[in-house]
XYZ file of C-alpha atoms in Angstrom:
509
model
C -42.433 98.510 -90.722
C -41.030 100.787 -88.026
C -39.345 104.124 -88.300
C -36.638 105.186 -85.872
C -36.027 108.890 -86.109
C -32.670 110.376 -84.986
C -32.199 113.787 -83.334
C -28.780 114.342 -84.921
C -27.975 117.435 -86.954
C -29.132 117.739 -90.549
C -26.915 116.446 -93.335
C -25.655 119.192 -95.637
C -25.508 118.592 -99.374
C -23.601 120.994 -101.575
C -25.444 121.594 -104.826
C -24.544 123.598 -107.927
C -25.666 127.209 -108.351
C -29.402 127.870 -108.371
C -31.020 127.050 -111.681
C -28.405 124.496 -112.741
C -28.941 120.772 -112.796
C -26.653 118.630 -110.713
C -24.780 117.117 -113.598
C -24.586 119.982 -116.109
C -21.343 119.409 -117.990
C -18.595 121.973 -118.540
C -16.041 121.458 -121.258
C -12.371 121.671 -120.224
C -10.053 121.139 -123.185
C -11.188 117.982 -124.890
C -12.691 116.389 -121.750
C -15.971 116.901 -119.906
C -16.360 117.302 -116.169
C -19.399 117.669 -113.942
C -19.705 120.484 -111.444
C -19.692 117.826 -108.737
C -16.335 116.520 -110.005
C -14.897 120.040 -110.067
C -16.168 120.759 -106.562
C -14.729 117.597 -105.042
C -11.456 118.094 -106.882
C -11.115 121.547 -105.343
C -12.127 120.162 -101.943
C -9.490 117.434 -102.169
C -6.829 119.915 -103.306
C -7.604 122.180 -100.336
C -7.316 119.250 -97.951
C -4.055 118.211 -99.603
C -2.528 121.655 -99.050
C -3.494 121.574 -95.368
C -2.043 118.092 -95.026
C 1.204 119.262 -96.617
C 1.350 122.128 -94.122
C 0.937 119.839 -91.124
C 3.701 117.550 -92.364
C 5.902 120.569 -92.973
C 5.170 121.813 -89.458
C 6.250 118.469 -88.029
C 9.428 118.646 -90.122
C 10.106 122.167 -88.859
C 9.659 121.342 -85.186
C 11.963 118.353 -85.751
C 14.488 120.863 -87.172
C 14.380 119.148 -90.523
C 14.091 122.291 -92.646
C 16.284 121.304 -95.542
C 13.446 120.038 -97.705
C 10.532 121.908 -99.218
C 6.955 121.102 -98.229
C 6.421 119.139 -101.449
C 9.699 117.312 -100.878
C 8.783 116.437 -97.310
C 5.415 115.228 -98.482
C 7.072 113.023 -101.045
C 9.538 111.693 -98.495
C 6.632 110.482 -96.359
C 4.075 109.447 -98.949
C 6.380 108.060 -101.603
C 7.408 104.837 -99.831
C 3.804 104.225 -98.748
C 2.440 104.647 -102.245
C 5.097 102.231 -103.519
C 4.172 99.704 -100.856
C 7.203 100.267 -98.627
C 6.993 101.310 -94.967
C 9.204 103.813 -93.225
C 9.736 104.678 -89.580
C 7.765 107.623 -88.159
C 9.696 110.888 -87.795
C 7.144 112.370 -85.375
C 9.012 113.220 -82.148
C 8.171 110.974 -79.217
C 7.447 113.997 -77.017
C 4.312 114.712 -79.098
C 2.870 111.306 -78.271
C 3.754 111.798 -74.599
C 1.989 115.155 -74.379
C -1.122 113.969 -76.215
C -1.433 110.838 -74.091
C -1.219 112.683 -70.755
C -4.555 113.340 -68.950
C -5.993 116.787 -69.550
C -5.322 119.245 -66.736
C -8.357 121.522 -66.668
C -6.621 124.145 -64.486
C -3.673 124.415 -66.846
C -6.028 124.488 -69.804
C -7.960 127.441 -68.403
C -4.856 129.265 -67.145
C -2.761 128.692 -70.229
C -2.112 131.036 -73.157
C -4.758 132.068 -75.626
C -6.070 128.919 -77.276
C -6.569 128.994 -81.065
C -10.251 128.962 -81.934
C -9.946 127.561 -85.464
C -7.597 125.476 -87.569
C -6.610 128.638 -89.458
C -5.642 130.361 -86.176
C -3.616 127.348 -85.149
C -1.789 127.199 -88.464
C -0.998 130.922 -88.333
C 0.467 130.675 -84.812
C 2.605 127.675 -85.727
C 3.857 129.436 -88.837
C 4.758 132.594 -86.906
C 6.181 131.169 -83.670
C 7.882 128.003 -85.022
C 7.577 126.208 -81.646
C 9.478 123.126 -80.541
C 7.775 119.736 -80.517
C 6.452 119.952 -76.957
C 4.993 123.454 -77.393
C 3.407 122.342 -80.671
C 1.756 119.351 -78.989
C 0.550 121.363 -75.992
C -1.102 123.999 -78.178
C -2.674 121.349 -80.417
C -3.973 119.445 -77.405
C -5.412 122.600 -75.823
C -7.237 123.557 -79.015
C -8.690 120.079 -79.606
C -9.748 119.744 -75.949
C -11.459 123.142 -76.023
C -13.349 122.310 -79.228
C -14.290 118.915 -77.821
C -15.707 120.540 -74.690
C -17.708 123.027 -76.741
C -19.051 120.279 -78.989
C -20.058 118.207 -75.968
C -21.752 121.179 -74.331
C -23.661 122.028 -77.516
C -24.789 118.419 -77.921
C -26.022 118.226 -74.330
C -27.895 121.514 -74.721
C -29.510 120.112 -77.870
C -30.666 117.030 -75.942
C -31.968 119.194 -73.101
C -33.951 121.433 -75.459
C -35.380 118.395 -77.221
C -36.324 116.893 -73.878
C -38.185 120.066 -72.904
C -39.828 120.353 -76.334
C -40.925 116.721 -76.433
C -42.225 116.719 -72.861
C -44.349 119.844 -73.237
C -47.873 120.055 -74.600
C -47.992 122.334 -77.675
C -50.389 125.212 -77.145
C -52.316 124.173 -80.265
C -53.105 120.755 -78.771
C -53.979 122.324 -75.438
C -56.311 124.702 -77.270
C -57.949 121.797 -79.104
C -58.602 119.946 -75.848
C -60.153 123.021 -74.218
C -62.400 123.842 -77.187
C -63.637 120.269 -77.412
C -64.298 120.180 -73.674
C -66.341 123.351 -74.016
C -68.210 121.866 -76.980
C -68.916 118.742 -74.936
C -70.570 120.811 -72.208
C -72.646 123.008 -74.531
C -73.549 120.774 -77.495
C -75.632 117.625 -77.066
C -74.312 116.307 -80.381
C -70.839 116.239 -78.844
C -72.045 113.931 -76.083
C -73.340 111.044 -78.169
C -73.082 107.545 -76.799
C -70.151 105.879 -78.535
C -70.956 103.581 -80.110
C -74.665 104.006 -80.698
C -76.917 101.421 -78.935
C -77.520 99.300 -82.054
C -73.744 98.832 -82.516
C -72.936 97.819 -78.944
C -73.063 94.051 -79.743
C -70.097 94.553 -82.073
C -67.907 95.472 -79.084
C -67.836 91.841 -77.940
C -68.227 90.116 -81.320
C -65.036 88.222 -82.159
C -65.896 88.148 -85.849
C -64.895 91.838 -85.994
C -61.369 93.232 -86.183
C -60.756 94.715 -82.734
C -58.130 97.448 -82.293
C -57.210 99.107 -78.990
C -55.598 102.522 -78.593
C -54.789 104.183 -75.239
C -54.029 107.895 -75.429
C -54.672 111.317 -73.913
C -53.805 113.061 -77.205
C -56.983 113.780 -79.185
C -55.275 114.880 -82.417
C -52.869 111.931 -82.504
C -55.726 109.518 -81.796
C -57.760 111.007 -84.638
C -54.884 110.440 -87.077
C -54.459 106.794 -86.061
C -58.215 106.192 -86.299
C -58.585 107.936 -89.659
C -55.605 106.159 -91.211
C -56.851 102.796 -89.882
C -60.355 103.156 -91.311
C -59.333 104.904 -94.535
C -56.891 102.138 -95.505
C -59.056 99.208 -94.411
C -60.557 96.979 -97.102
C -63.320 96.047 -94.646
C -64.051 99.196 -92.588
C -67.482 97.854 -91.666
C -65.725 95.133 -89.622
C -63.336 97.486 -87.814
C -63.944 98.162 -84.105
C -61.627 100.690 -82.477
C -61.645 100.774 -78.666
C -60.198 104.096 -77.465
C -59.149 104.327 -73.808
C -58.240 107.673 -72.272
C -57.936 109.294 -68.857
C -60.610 111.205 -66.984
C -59.481 114.694 -68.018
C -59.376 113.813 -71.731
C -62.555 111.754 -71.859
C -64.937 114.642 -72.640
C -62.765 116.151 -75.435
C -62.177 112.679 -76.914
C -65.888 111.833 -76.858
C -66.718 115.225 -78.398
C -64.242 114.727 -81.253
C -65.504 111.307 -82.299
C -69.154 112.275 -81.754
C -68.708 115.139 -84.208
C -66.297 113.286 -86.526
C -67.719 109.754 -86.992
C -65.723 107.237 -89.028
C -68.666 105.323 -90.449
C -68.988 102.400 -91.109
C -66.320 101.559 -88.507
C -67.381 101.235 -84.875
C -65.677 103.613 -82.437
C -65.835 103.183 -78.661
C -64.500 105.851 -76.289
C -64.043 104.948 -72.612
C -62.234 106.564 -69.711
C -60.207 104.671 -67.154
C -62.772 105.746 -64.569
C -65.411 103.688 -66.395
C -63.714 100.432 -65.377
C -64.942 99.727 -61.865
C -62.182 97.254 -61.036
C -59.450 99.666 -62.168
C -58.995 101.435 -58.815
C -55.859 102.180 -56.870
C -55.160 99.546 -54.257
C -56.420 96.703 -56.438
C -54.270 97.317 -59.524
C -50.484 97.037 -58.989
C -49.595 99.035 -62.095
C -51.412 102.132 -60.783
C -49.661 101.836 -57.423
C -46.364 101.517 -59.283
C -47.159 104.593 -61.370
C -47.650 106.660 -58.210
C -44.269 105.531 -56.876
C -42.731 105.950 -60.310
C -43.828 109.581 -60.534
C -42.111 110.373 -57.229
C -38.921 108.545 -58.212
C -38.690 110.178 -61.631
C -39.238 113.664 -60.220
C -36.053 113.159 -58.174
C -34.236 110.947 -60.696
C -30.500 111.746 -60.579
C -31.324 115.207 -59.238
C -33.566 116.136 -62.156
C -32.642 117.478 -65.578
C -30.363 120.246 -64.230
C -28.168 117.784 -62.358
C -28.111 115.365 -65.282
C -26.835 117.918 -67.811
C -24.307 119.289 -65.287
C -22.458 115.942 -65.230
C -19.058 116.546 -66.846
C -17.929 112.933 -67.065
C -20.683 111.065 -68.872
C -20.986 110.933 -72.638
C -23.751 112.976 -74.294
C -25.733 109.930 -75.417
C -25.816 108.644 -71.816
C -27.099 112.009 -70.643
C -29.691 111.941 -73.420
C -30.920 108.535 -72.239
C -31.224 109.791 -68.646
C -33.180 112.826 -69.810
C -35.466 110.538 -71.747
C -36.143 108.604 -68.547
C -37.721 111.786 -67.157
C -40.311 111.878 -69.934
C -43.862 112.069 -68.517
C -45.028 109.279 -70.813
C -43.126 106.683 -68.787
C -45.242 107.289 -65.689
C -48.500 107.677 -67.571
C -51.143 104.965 -67.159
C -51.674 105.225 -70.929
C -48.211 103.734 -71.405
C -48.830 100.786 -69.079
C -52.525 100.023 -69.418
C -51.867 97.458 -72.138
C -50.707 95.028 -69.458
C -54.370 94.762 -68.391
C -55.854 94.030 -71.821
C -57.248 90.619 -70.768
C -59.185 92.256 -67.915
C -60.212 95.308 -69.951
C -61.734 93.126 -72.677
C -62.784 89.862 -71.041
C -65.016 88.793 -73.964
C -62.438 89.258 -76.725
C -60.061 86.593 -77.992
C -57.627 88.677 -80.035
C -56.841 92.408 -80.323
C -54.291 94.615 -82.058
C -52.870 97.270 -79.771
C -51.809 100.533 -81.449
C -49.629 103.368 -80.186
C -50.862 106.910 -80.815
C -47.694 107.884 -82.712
C -48.245 105.611 -85.705
C -49.773 106.062 -89.145
C -51.395 103.087 -90.872
C -50.943 102.929 -94.638
C -52.316 99.510 -95.495
C -55.139 97.114 -94.681
C -54.453 95.341 -91.379
C -57.183 92.695 -91.570
C -54.658 89.948 -92.577
C -53.283 90.154 -89.030
C -56.298 88.117 -87.930
C -55.229 85.276 -90.227
C -51.931 84.812 -88.383
C -51.641 81.549 -86.482
C -50.215 82.623 -83.110
C -49.384 78.986 -82.202
C -50.286 79.554 -78.575
C -48.043 82.609 -78.243
C -49.324 85.761 -76.552
C -47.666 88.551 -78.519
C -47.128 88.958 -82.250
C -44.802 91.783 -83.268
C -42.229 92.886 -85.824
C -38.719 91.804 -84.852
C -36.132 94.583 -84.875
C -32.900 92.577 -84.880
C -32.586 91.635 -88.532
C -33.209 93.415 -91.810
C -31.615 95.555 -94.484
C -31.510 98.728 -92.378
C -28.609 98.120 -89.996
C -29.540 101.065 -87.789
C -33.214 100.314 -87.327
C -33.072 96.538 -87.498
C -30.254 95.889 -85.031
C -32.082 96.060 -81.704
C -31.584 93.295 -79.171
C -32.162 93.138 -75.430
C -28.741 94.691 -74.841
C -30.028 97.802 -76.624
C -32.626 98.392 -73.912
C -31.610 96.538 -70.750
C -28.700 97.436 -68.476
C -26.660 94.232 -68.453
C -24.123 95.758 -66.055
C -26.806 95.262 -63.401
C -26.489 91.742 -61.909
C -30.240 91.154 -61.805
C -30.544 91.821 -65.535
C -27.384 89.871 -66.374
C -28.653 86.699 -64.708
C -32.224 86.975 -66.003
C -31.939 87.823 -69.713
C -29.959 87.007 -72.833
C -28.373 90.208 -74.214
C -28.589 88.885 -77.781
C -32.290 88.059 -77.633
C -34.151 89.794 -80.449
C -36.180 92.901 -79.527
C -39.473 93.805 -81.160
C -41.399 96.848 -82.329
C -43.737 98.310 -79.722
C -45.995 100.476 -81.865
C -48.295 97.745 -83.165
C -48.693 94.386 -81.436
C -51.281 91.636 -81.882
C -52.271 89.872 -78.666
C -53.931 86.509 -78.214
C -55.918 87.271 -75.070
C -57.021 83.677 -74.622
C -53.395 82.540 -74.450
C -52.493 85.499 -72.237
C -55.091 84.565 -69.615
C -53.348 81.228 -69.147
C -50.026 82.887 -68.188
C -48.542 84.999 -65.381
C -47.300 87.708 -67.752
C -49.078 90.552 -65.947
C -47.620 89.544 -62.580
C -44.140 89.294 -64.130
C -44.545 92.767 -65.584
C -45.456 94.178 -62.182
C -42.419 92.450 -60.656
C -39.969 94.057 -63.076
C -41.656 97.424 -62.822
C -41.208 97.311 -59.054
C -37.603 96.114 -59.301
C -36.760 99.003 -61.623
C -38.165 101.467 -59.092
C -36.163 99.852 -56.291
C -32.969 100.139 -58.364
C -33.423 103.884 -59.023
C -34.550 103.222 -62.618
C -31.216 101.584 -63.438
C -32.469 98.353 -65.009
C -33.411 99.879 -68.356
C -31.123 101.903 -70.611
C -33.296 103.925 -72.912
C -32.078 103.955 -76.446
C -33.023 107.056 -78.379
C -34.357 105.047 -81.278
C -34.489 107.908 -83.718
C -33.478 108.115 -87.323
C -33.789 111.233 -89.381
C -32.218 110.015 -92.600
C -35.133 107.733 -93.471
C -36.163 108.664 -96.997
C -39.680 109.692 -97.891
C -39.752 106.840 -100.422
C -39.028 104.266 -97.715
C -41.690 105.741 -95.452
C -44.311 105.843 -98.195
C -43.815 102.142 -98.876
C -44.196 101.131 -95.225
C -47.376 99.436 -94.065
C -47.224 101.188 -90.707
C -45.082 104.182 -89.766
C -44.021 104.511 -86.142
C -42.765 107.928 -84.998
C -41.302 106.430 -81.848
C -38.634 109.044 -81.183
C -38.976 112.449 -79.598
C -39.636 114.210 -82.889
C -43.344 113.447 -82.816
C -45.209 114.692 -85.886
C -47.432 117.002 -83.801
C -44.419 118.835 -82.315
C -42.437 121.753 -83.728
C -39.337 119.535 -83.700
C -40.938 117.060 -86.120
C -38.917 116.182 -89.207
C -40.476 118.195 -92.045
C -39.857 115.594 -94.742
C -41.846 112.952 -92.846
C -44.566 115.065 -91.237
C -46.801 115.157 -94.373
C -47.346 111.402 -94.020
C -49.075 112.195 -90.714
C -50.815 115.480 -91.562
C -52.512 113.988 -94.644
C -55.098 112.507 -92.250
C -55.990 115.890 -90.725
C -58.743 118.064 -92.185
C -57.264 121.545 -91.826
C -60.561 123.165 -92.804
C -62.238 121.727 -89.683
C -63.434 124.529 -87.408
C -61.681 123.161 -84.316
C -58.409 122.659 -86.172
C -58.550 126.129 -87.714
C -59.519 127.925 -84.521
C -56.495 126.418 -82.716
C -54.120 127.352 -85.575
C -53.064 123.768 -86.231
C -51.299 123.836 -89.586
C -49.735 121.354 -91.951
C -46.251 122.801 -91.462
């Protein structure tokens, strides 16, 4: 199961006073009420009074001042409650003013704009304006608040982009300390796996998992959760692929933290002789991609300065600048058949997942000649998570996409996929991937529309019952912006008494 974690603001729940249970009863006359009932009754009554005031204000600006506020409320609500309809008494000029385009110059040069609903109500009560003045002031206040809300939302997305794209100092510290250990401690430079276990690397009777990452801590969590929850750890082979700069720290970590009886292999991209620029299209594309993304839409400053696009569009464009999209670690999976020429089937894992169940049954799945087995994300009980189709990720306003794909085709989870490498070798999938990668670069990265794919309101109970958790949003569990209620499901696989973890001040919360 996959988790999509949202970056939206926290929900606020109003609870009774400290020390009281939620449904402590208070006796009122001969009836009993809960504090929650009392609270919502007061909340509704407050709203009702404000609603009465607004109706009264409309009556006043329409010069209908002969009825009291309660009477005017009854005049409007009474027929509706009884099922009868009445014509609107709102002056037409109000609709005209509100429907006119906003003039930014007039908005900035106009009178003092009310900052709150209370300020607005006080001004209306004191000045008793005509209908047009009422509408202009209301429109100015709402427009100002809308602009401030938009600006705050964009700033939130920008800060999250910066936070999610940066390397936390604790992880940087861990990499440096392990690199130093690798150079000074022979036990941190062990051959992985040991010589007697090398035959297992090409033995198709084992369960072969592949993970590509330059994040040592995240990789250790995936590996630990995989082995810990396996019913047959002695048959687990985990192939870890990393880049040149992370190879020494990664080798040091797994040399000093073996996951016996599982077999762990650590290899750098530089260990694959055929994987050299000029012979591998994906690496050439990554070099071009890095240049394009560095200038994409003028960079993050230009993106957030756009005053016309909606915040979620700006958020998607910021996400396109994420370093992970031009990292070979994100694209190396397209070369799995060449990376593991002797293997028939592998499960590819992202480094932002946690495994909570035994995955050996995946090898019993009949792939029926298909290349990729994955969890569909277009149907299920969770309408937010399980509603992803091609139109969620591809830009169907682009003619090339519109003529090549079905917008309603079901999408699939990317965090854990099982690949039939034998079937893959009979296809042109890798060449097709390179084609679309190149086309996206030619179109200024306009073929994909990156959905945020986050969901914060996933309950801890739902997450605990999942076989695999995928933290596929920006709030990665190793970042400060991680969601605190879900982070323990990740940190449970970290030994915080380990000397490297302690010395880099990596903590559970």
